[in-house]
Short mmCIF file of C-alpha atoms (C1' of nucleotides) in Angstrom, two decimals:
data_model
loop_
_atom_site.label_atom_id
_atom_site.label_comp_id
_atom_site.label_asym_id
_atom_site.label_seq_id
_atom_site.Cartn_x
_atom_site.Cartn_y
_atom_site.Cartn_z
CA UNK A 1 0.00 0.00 0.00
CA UNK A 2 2.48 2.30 1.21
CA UNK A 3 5.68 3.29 -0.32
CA UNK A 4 8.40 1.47 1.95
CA UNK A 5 11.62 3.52 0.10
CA UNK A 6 11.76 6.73 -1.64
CA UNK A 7 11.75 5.70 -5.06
CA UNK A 8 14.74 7.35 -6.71
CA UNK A 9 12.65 9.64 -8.65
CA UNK A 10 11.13 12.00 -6.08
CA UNK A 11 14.79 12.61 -4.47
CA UNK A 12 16.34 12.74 -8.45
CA UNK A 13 13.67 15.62 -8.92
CA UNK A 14 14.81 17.00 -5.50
CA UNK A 15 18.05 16.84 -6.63
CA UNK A 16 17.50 18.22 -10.04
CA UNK A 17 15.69 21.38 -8.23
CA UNK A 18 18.31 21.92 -5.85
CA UNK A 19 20.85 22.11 -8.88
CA UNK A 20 18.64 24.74 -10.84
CA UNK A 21 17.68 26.29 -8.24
CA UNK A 22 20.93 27.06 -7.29
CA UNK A 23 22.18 28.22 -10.67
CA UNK A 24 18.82 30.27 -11.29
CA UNK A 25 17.08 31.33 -8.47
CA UNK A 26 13.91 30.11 -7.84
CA UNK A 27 12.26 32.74 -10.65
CA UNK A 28 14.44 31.10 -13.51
CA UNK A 29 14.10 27.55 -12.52
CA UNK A 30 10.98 25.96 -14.32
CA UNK A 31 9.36 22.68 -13.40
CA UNK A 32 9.86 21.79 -17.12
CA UNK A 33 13.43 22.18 -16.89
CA UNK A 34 13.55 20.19 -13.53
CA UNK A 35 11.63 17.37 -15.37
CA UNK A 36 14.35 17.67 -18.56
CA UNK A 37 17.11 17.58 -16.22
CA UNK A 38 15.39 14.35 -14.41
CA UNK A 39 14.19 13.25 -18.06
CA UNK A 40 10.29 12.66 -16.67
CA UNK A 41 7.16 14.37 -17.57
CA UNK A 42 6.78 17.64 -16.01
CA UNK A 43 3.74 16.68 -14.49
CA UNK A 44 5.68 14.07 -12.43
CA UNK A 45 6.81 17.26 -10.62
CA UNK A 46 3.94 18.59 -9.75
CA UNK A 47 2.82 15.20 -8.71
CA UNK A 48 5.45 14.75 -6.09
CA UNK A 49 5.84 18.19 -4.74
CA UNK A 50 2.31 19.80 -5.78
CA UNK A 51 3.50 23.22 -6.49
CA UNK A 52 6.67 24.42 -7.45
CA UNK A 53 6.53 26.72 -4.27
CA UNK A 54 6.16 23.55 -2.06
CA UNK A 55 8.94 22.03 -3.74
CA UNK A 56 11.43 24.94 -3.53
CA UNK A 57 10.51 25.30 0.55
CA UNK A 58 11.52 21.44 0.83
CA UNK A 59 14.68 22.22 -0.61
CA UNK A 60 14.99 25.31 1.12
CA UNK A 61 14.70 24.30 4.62
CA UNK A 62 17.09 21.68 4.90
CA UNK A 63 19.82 24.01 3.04
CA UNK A 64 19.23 26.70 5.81
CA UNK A 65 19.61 23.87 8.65
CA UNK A 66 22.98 23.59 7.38
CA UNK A 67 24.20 26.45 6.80
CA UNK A 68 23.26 27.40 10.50
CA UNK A 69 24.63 23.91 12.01
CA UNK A 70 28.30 24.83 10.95
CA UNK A 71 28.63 27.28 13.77
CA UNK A 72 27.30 25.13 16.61
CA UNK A 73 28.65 21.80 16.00
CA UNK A 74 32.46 23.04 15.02
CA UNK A 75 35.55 23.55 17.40
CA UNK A 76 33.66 22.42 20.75
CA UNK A 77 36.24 20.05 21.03
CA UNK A 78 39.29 22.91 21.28
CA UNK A 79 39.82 24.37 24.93
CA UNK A 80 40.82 27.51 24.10
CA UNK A 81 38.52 30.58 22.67
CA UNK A 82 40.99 31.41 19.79
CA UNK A 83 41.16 27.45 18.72
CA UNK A 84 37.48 27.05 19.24
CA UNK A 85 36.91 30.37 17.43
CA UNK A 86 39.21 29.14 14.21
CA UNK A 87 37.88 26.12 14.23
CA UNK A 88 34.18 27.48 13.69
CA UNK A 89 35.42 29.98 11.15
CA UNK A 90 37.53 27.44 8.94
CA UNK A 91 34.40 24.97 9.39
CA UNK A 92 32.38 27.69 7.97
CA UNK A 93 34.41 28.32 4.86
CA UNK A 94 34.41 24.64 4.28
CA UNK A 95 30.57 24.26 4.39
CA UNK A 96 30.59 27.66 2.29
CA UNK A 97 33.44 26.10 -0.23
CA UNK A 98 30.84 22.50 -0.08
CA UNK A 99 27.92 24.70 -1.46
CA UNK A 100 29.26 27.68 -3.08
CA UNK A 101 25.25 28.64 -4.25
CA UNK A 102 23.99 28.44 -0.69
CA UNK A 103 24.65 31.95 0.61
CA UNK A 104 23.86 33.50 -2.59
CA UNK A 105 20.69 31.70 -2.81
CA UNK A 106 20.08 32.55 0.97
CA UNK A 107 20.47 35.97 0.69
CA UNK A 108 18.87 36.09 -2.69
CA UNK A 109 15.21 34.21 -1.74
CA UNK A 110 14.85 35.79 1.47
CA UNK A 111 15.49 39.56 -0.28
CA UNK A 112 12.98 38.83 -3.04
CA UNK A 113 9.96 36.94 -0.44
CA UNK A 114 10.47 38.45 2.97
CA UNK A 115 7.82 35.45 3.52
CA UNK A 116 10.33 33.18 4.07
CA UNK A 117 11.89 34.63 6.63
CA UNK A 118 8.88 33.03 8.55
CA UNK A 119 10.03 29.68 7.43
CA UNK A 120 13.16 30.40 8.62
CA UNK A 121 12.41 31.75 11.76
CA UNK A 122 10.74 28.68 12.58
CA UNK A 123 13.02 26.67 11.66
CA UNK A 124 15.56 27.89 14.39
CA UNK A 125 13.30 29.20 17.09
CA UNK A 126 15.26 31.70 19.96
CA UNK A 127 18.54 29.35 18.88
CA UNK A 128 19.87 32.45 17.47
CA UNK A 129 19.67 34.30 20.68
CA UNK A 130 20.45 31.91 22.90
CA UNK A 131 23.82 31.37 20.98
CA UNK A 132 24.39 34.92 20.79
CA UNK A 133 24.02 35.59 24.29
CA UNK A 134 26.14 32.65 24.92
CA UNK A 135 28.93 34.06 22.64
CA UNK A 136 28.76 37.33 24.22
CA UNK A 137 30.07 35.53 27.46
CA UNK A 138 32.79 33.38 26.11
CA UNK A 139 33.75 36.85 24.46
CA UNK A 140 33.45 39.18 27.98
CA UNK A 141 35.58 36.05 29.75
CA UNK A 142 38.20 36.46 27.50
CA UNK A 143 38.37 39.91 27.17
CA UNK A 144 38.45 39.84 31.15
CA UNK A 145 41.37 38.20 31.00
CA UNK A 146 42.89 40.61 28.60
CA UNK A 147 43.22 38.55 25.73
CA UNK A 148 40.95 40.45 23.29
CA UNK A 149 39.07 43.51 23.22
CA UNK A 150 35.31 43.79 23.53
CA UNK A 151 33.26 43.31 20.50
CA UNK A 152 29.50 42.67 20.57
CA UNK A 153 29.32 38.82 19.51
CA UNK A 154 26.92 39.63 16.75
CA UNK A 155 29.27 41.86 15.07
CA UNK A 156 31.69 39.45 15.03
CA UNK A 157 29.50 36.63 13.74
CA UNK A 158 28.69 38.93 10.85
CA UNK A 159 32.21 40.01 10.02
CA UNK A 160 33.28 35.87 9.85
CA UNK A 161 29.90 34.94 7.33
CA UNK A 162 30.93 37.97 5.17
CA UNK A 163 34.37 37.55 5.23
CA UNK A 164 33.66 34.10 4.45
CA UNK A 165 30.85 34.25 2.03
CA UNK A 166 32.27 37.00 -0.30
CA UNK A 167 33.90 34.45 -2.01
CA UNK A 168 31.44 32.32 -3.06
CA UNK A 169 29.02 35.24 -3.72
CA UNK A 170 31.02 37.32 -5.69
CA UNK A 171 32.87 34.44 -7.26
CA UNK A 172 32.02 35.90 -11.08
CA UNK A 173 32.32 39.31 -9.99
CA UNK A 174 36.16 38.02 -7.78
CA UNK A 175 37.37 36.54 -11.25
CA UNK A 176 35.97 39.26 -13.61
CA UNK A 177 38.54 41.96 -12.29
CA UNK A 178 41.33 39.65 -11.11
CA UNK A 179 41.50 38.22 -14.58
CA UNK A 180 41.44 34.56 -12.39
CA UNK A 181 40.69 31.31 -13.70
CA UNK A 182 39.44 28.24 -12.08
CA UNK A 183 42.69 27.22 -11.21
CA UNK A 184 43.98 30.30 -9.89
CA UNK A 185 40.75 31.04 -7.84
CA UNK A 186 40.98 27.69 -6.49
CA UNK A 187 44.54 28.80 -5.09
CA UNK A 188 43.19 31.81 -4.53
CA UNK A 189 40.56 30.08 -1.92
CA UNK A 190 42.82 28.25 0.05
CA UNK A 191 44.98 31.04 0.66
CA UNK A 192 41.58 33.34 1.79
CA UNK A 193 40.44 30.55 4.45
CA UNK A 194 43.61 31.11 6.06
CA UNK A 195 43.76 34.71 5.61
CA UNK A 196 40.11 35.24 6.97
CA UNK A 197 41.41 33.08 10.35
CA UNK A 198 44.31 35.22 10.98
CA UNK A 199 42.76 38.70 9.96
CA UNK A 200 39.75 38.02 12.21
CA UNK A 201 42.11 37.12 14.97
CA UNK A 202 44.60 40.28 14.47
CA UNK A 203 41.26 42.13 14.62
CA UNK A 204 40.34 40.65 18.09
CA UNK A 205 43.55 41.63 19.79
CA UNK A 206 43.07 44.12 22.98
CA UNK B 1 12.49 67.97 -35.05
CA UNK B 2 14.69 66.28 -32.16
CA UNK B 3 13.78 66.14 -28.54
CA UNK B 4 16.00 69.05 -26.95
CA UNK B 5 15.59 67.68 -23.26
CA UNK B 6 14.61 64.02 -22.40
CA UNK B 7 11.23 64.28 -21.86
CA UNK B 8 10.34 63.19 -18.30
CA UNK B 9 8.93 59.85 -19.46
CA UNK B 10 11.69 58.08 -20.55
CA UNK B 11 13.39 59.37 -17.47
CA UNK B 12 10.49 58.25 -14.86
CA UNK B 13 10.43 54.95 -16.65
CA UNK B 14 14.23 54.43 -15.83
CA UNK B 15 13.80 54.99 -12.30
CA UNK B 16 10.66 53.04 -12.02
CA UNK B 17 12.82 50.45 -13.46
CA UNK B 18 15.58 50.94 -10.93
CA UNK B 19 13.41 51.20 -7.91
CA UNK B 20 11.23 47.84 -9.01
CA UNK B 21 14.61 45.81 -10.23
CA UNK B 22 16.13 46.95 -7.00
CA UNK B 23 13.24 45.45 -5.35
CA UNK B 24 12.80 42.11 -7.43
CA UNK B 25 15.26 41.47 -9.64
CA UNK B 26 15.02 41.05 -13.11
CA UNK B 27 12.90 38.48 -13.46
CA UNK B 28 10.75 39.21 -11.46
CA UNK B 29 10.12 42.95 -12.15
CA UNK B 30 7.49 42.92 -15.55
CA UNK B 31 7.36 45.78 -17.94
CA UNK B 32 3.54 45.72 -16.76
CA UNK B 33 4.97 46.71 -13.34
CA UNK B 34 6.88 49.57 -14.49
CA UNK B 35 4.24 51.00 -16.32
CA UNK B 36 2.08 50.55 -13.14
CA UNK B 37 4.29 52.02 -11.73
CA UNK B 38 4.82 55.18 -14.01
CA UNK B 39 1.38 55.10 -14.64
CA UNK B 40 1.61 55.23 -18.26
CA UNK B 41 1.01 52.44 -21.10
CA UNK B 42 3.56 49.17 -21.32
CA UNK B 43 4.09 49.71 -24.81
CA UNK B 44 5.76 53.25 -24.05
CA UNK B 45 8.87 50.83 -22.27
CA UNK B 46 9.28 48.87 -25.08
CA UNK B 47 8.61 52.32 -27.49
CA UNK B 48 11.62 54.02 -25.39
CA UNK B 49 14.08 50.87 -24.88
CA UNK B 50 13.00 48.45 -26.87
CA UNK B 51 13.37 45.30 -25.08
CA UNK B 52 13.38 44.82 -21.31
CA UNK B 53 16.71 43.70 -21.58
CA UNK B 54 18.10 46.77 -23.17
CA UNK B 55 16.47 48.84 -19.96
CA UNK B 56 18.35 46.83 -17.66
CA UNK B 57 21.79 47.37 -19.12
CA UNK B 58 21.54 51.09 -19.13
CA UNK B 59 20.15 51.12 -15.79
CA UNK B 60 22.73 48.53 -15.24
CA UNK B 61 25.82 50.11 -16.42
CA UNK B 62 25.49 53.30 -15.03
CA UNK B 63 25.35 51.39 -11.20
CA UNK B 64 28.25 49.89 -12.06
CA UNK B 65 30.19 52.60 -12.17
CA UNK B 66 28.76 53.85 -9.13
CA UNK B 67 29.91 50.85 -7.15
CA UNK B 68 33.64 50.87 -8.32
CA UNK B 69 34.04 54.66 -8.29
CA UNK B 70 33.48 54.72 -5.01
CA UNK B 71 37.22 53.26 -3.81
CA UNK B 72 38.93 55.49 -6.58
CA UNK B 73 37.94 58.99 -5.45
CA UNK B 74 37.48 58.67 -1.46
CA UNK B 75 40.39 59.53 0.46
CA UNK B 76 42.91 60.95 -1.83
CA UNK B 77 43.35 64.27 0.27
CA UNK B 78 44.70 62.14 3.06
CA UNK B 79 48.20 61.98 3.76
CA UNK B 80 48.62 58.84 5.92
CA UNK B 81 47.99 55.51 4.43
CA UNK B 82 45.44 54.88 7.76
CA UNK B 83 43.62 58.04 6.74
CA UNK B 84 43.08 57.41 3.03
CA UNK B 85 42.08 53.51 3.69
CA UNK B 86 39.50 55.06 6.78
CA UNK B 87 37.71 57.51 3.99
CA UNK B 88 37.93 54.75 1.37
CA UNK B 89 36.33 52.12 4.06
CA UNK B 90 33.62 54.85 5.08
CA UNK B 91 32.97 56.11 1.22
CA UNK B 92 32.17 52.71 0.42
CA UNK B 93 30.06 51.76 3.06
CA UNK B 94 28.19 55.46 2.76
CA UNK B 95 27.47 54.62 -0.99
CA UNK B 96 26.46 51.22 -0.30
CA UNK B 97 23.61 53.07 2.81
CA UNK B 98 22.53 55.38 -0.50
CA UNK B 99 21.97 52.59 -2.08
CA UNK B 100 21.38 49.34 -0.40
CA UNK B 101 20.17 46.95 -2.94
CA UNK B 102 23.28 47.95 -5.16
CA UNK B 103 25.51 45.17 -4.67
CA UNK B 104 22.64 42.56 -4.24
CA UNK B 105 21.49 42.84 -7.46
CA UNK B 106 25.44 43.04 -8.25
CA UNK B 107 26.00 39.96 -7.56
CA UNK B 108 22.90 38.44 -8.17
CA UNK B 109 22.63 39.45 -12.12
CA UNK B 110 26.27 38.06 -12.97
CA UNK B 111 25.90 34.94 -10.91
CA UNK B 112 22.32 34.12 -13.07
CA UNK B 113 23.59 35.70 -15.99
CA UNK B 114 27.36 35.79 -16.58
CA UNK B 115 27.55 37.43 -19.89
CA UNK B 116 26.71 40.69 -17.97
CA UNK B 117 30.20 40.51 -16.46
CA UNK B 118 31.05 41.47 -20.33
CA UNK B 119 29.48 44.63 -20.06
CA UNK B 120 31.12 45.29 -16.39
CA UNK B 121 34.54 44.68 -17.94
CA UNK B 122 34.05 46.87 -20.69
CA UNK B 123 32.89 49.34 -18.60
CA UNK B 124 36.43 48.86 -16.32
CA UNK B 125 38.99 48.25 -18.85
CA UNK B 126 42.18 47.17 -17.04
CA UNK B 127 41.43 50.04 -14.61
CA UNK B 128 41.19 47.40 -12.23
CA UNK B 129 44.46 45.67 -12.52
CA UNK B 130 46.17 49.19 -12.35
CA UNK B 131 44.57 49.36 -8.77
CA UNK B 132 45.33 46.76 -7.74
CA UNK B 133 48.94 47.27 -8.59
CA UNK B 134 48.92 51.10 -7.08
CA UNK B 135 47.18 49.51 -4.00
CA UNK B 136 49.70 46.86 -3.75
CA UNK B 137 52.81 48.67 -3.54
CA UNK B 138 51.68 51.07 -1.46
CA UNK B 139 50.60 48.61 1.20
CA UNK B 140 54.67 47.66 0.06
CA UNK B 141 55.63 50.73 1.33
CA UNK B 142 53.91 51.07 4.63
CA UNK B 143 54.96 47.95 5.26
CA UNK B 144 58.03 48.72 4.64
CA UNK B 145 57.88 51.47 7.51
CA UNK B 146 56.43 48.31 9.62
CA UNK B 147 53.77 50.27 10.28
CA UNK B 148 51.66 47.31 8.52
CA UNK B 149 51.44 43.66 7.49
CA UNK B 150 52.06 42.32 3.99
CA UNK B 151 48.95 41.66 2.63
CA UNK B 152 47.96 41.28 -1.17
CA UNK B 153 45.56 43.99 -1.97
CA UNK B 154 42.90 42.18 -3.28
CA UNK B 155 42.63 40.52 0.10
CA UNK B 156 42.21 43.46 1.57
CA UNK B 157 39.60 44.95 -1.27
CA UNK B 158 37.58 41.85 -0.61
CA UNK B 159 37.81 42.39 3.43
CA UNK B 160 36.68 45.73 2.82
CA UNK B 161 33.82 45.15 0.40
CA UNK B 162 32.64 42.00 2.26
CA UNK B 163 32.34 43.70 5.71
CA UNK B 164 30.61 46.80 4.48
CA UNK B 165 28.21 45.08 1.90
CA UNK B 166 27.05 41.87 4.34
CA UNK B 167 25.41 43.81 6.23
CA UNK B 168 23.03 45.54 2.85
CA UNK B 169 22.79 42.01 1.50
CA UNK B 170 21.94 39.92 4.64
CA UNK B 171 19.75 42.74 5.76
CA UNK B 172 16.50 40.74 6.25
CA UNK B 173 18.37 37.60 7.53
CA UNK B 174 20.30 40.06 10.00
CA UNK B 175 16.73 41.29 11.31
CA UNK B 176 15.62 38.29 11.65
CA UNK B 177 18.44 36.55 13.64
CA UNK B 178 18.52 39.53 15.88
CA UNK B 179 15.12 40.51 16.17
CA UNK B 180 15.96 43.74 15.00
CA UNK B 181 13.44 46.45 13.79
CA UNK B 182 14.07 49.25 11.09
CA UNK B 183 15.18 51.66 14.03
CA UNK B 184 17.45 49.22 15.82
CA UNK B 185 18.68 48.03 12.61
CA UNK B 186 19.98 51.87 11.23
CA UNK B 187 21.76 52.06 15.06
CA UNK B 188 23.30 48.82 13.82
CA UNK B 189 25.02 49.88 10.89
CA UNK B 190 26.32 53.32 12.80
CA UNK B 191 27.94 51.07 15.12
CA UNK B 192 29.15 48.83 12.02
CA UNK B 193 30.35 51.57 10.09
CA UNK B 194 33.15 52.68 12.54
CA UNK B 195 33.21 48.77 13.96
CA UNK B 196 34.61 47.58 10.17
CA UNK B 197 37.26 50.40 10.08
CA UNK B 198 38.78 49.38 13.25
CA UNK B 199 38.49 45.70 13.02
CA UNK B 200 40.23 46.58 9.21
CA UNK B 201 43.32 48.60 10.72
CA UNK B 202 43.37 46.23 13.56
CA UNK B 203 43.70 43.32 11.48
CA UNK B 204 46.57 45.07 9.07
CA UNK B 205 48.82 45.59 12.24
CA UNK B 206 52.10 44.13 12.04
"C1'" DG C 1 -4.13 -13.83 -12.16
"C1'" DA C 2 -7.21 -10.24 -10.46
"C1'" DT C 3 -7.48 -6.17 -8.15
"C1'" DA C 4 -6.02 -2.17 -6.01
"C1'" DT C 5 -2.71 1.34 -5.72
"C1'" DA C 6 1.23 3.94 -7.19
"C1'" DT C 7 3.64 5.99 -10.92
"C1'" DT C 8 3.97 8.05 -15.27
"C1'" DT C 9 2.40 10.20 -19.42
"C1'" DA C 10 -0.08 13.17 -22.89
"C1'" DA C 11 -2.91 16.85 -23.45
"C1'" DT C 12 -4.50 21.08 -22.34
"C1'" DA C 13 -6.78 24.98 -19.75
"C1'" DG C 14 -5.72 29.19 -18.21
"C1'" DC C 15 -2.66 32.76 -17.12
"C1'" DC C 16 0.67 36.12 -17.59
"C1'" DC C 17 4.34 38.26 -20.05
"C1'" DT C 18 6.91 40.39 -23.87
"C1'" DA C 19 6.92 42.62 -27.91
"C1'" DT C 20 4.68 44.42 -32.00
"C1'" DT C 21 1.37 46.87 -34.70
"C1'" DA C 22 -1.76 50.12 -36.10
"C1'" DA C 23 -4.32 53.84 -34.74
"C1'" DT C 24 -4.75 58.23 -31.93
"C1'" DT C 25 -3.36 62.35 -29.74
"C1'" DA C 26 -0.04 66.11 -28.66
"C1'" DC C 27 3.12 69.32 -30.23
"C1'" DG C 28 6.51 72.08 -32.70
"C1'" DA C 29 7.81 74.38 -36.86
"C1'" DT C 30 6.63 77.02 -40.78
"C1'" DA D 1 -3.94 76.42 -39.82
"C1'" DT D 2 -1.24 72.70 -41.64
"C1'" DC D 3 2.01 69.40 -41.89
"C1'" DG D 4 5.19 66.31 -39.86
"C1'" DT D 5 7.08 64.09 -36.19
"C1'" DA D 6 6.99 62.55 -31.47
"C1'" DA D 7 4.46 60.50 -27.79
"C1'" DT D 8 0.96 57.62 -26.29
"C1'" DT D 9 -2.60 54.20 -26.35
"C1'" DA D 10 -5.48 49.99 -27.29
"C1'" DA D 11 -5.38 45.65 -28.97
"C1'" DT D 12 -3.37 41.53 -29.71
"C1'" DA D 13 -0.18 37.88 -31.46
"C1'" DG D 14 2.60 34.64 -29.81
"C1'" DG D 15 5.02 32.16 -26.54
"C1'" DG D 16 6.02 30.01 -22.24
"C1'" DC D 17 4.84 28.44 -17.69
"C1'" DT D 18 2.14 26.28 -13.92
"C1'" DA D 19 -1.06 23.28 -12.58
"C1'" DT D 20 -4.75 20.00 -13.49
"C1'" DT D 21 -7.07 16.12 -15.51
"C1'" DA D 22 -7.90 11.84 -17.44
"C1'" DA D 23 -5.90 7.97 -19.27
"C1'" DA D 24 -2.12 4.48 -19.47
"C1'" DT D 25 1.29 1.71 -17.37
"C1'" DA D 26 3.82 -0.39 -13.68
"C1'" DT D 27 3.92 -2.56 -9.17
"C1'" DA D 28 2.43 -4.64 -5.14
"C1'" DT D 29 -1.01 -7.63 -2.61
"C1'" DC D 30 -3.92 -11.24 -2.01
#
DNA sequence: GATATATTTAATAGCCCTATTAATTACGAT
DNA sequence: ATCGTAATTAATAGGGCTATTAAATATATC
């Protein structure tokens, strides 16, 4: 009666989606061109997910989940604030350099349907201010002990996504006036994520 | 026979344009909107630029050139390498307040559409390269005074243009991780604005 | 193997959007 | 006032997209 697995064909659509929607934006992406890239009958979309809205929010919510996760998870294992700290920052980059559409696609979705801010929202409950609050105090121990100076934990979450995200989001933008190709702005990647650790550090000095 | 002055049509249409692309992208911004919006007929778009496309690349262009101009005049008065890289920080970030979809849509159009990166590097020439190289040696010379670290410039660029525009792009993700309203949110980016020009000479220090 | 259910397809209604066309009005020059 | 051009409009062709429906095929169950 049931279906006991997922037949391959829902999560190929999924998967389809996720890879136009992250090269188009949800606007651009068409359920006709999810069914070519699948090779089924469009209606087989519609079928599955009902609406292309539906669909994209299925994909969407389990994209956000990660891109939040990265901070908790990494670097709890380092005893000191400046390992933990570099550990969440190069975990971030990784996750960023894993899914080089997310943030763009994050940004981009939210800007265009304020909506989904809901979905986020929901999706993380007071988590965000419970972590900030939490990061304040790790931050006001350490600066009590004279090891950094003061710096509202917000504003230094914020200064590690964007130093970390430019990359990614202005990837054509990055190569366009640096004349880069692949090869070089693979290079020049590996040399940011270790650039972004020490310049965040040097900024956190007392 | 010609039009002496461009009648205020074509003119409102443009900024209609601006405001609603600004707003929605292209894709999502019709020529039915802007005409809405202008309150005038659709055809008149199409009668004064032919094809939507066409209207976005001269609204298009002429932003671009906004955005890059904005590191090659600030701070050239200054004498000190500190002062001319705190105006440059601050001119950039004040453009981006003017106009805080700017490098959203940026980033967005050349990421869904790359041939647009054409038009930006026509507009640019090798201008950018010759920054780059100014830029480069005289971060080569103040570090030579070890006043400063050795840092490539574009590293730095991208510090500087990721820290200012993160907090314009993630605007509604930033509200909504915070809980931030409009009010709190403009105290927010007073507090930025200085916050990124210390955390950027902080982080250059030898 | 018969029957029920799940999957897939073809066809299409209905909508909205871009761009064009042909007709109308406004306006400037002579 | 007239003629010519510019500006504007109404109407619509033509195309593409989403979502639905009804029919066909595969798959599981008994």
């Amino acid at each position: 009666m049931k279906k006991i697995k997922d037949s391959t064909t829902e999560q190929q659509i999924l998967e389809a989606a996720e890879k136009l929607f992250y090269e188009r934006g949800f606007a651009m992406t068409h359920t006709t061109d999810i069914a070519r890239e699948v090779g089924c009958n469009q209606a087989l979309v519609h079928y599955y997910f009902r609406t292309k809205e539906k669909l994209f929010e299925s994909f969407f919510k389990t994209k956000v989940q990660l891109f939040i996760s990265a901070f908790l998870t990494a670097g709890n294992e380092e005893t000191t604030f400046e390992g933990k700290l570099t550990r969440k920052i190069e975990a971030h980059f990784d996750i960023l350099r894993k899914n080089p559409r997310l943030p763009f696609l994050l940004f981009n979705e939210i800007s265009v349907n304020p909506q989904r801010v809901e979905s986020f929202r929901a999706n993380l409950g007071d988590m965000p201010q419970l972590l900030l609050k939490a990061f304040d105090n790790e931050i006001e121990a350490e600066a009590k002990e004279g090891r950094i100076r003061r710096i509202p934990a917000i504003d230094l979450i914020l200064t590690i996504i964007s130093m970390n995200a430019i990359m990614f989001i202005a990837n054509p933008i990055i190569k366009a006036l640096t004349g880069a190709d692949e090869k070089e702005y693979e290079k020049m990647l590996g040399r940011r994520r270790k650039e972004n650790v020490d310049a965040i550090l040097r900024s956190l000095r007392p």
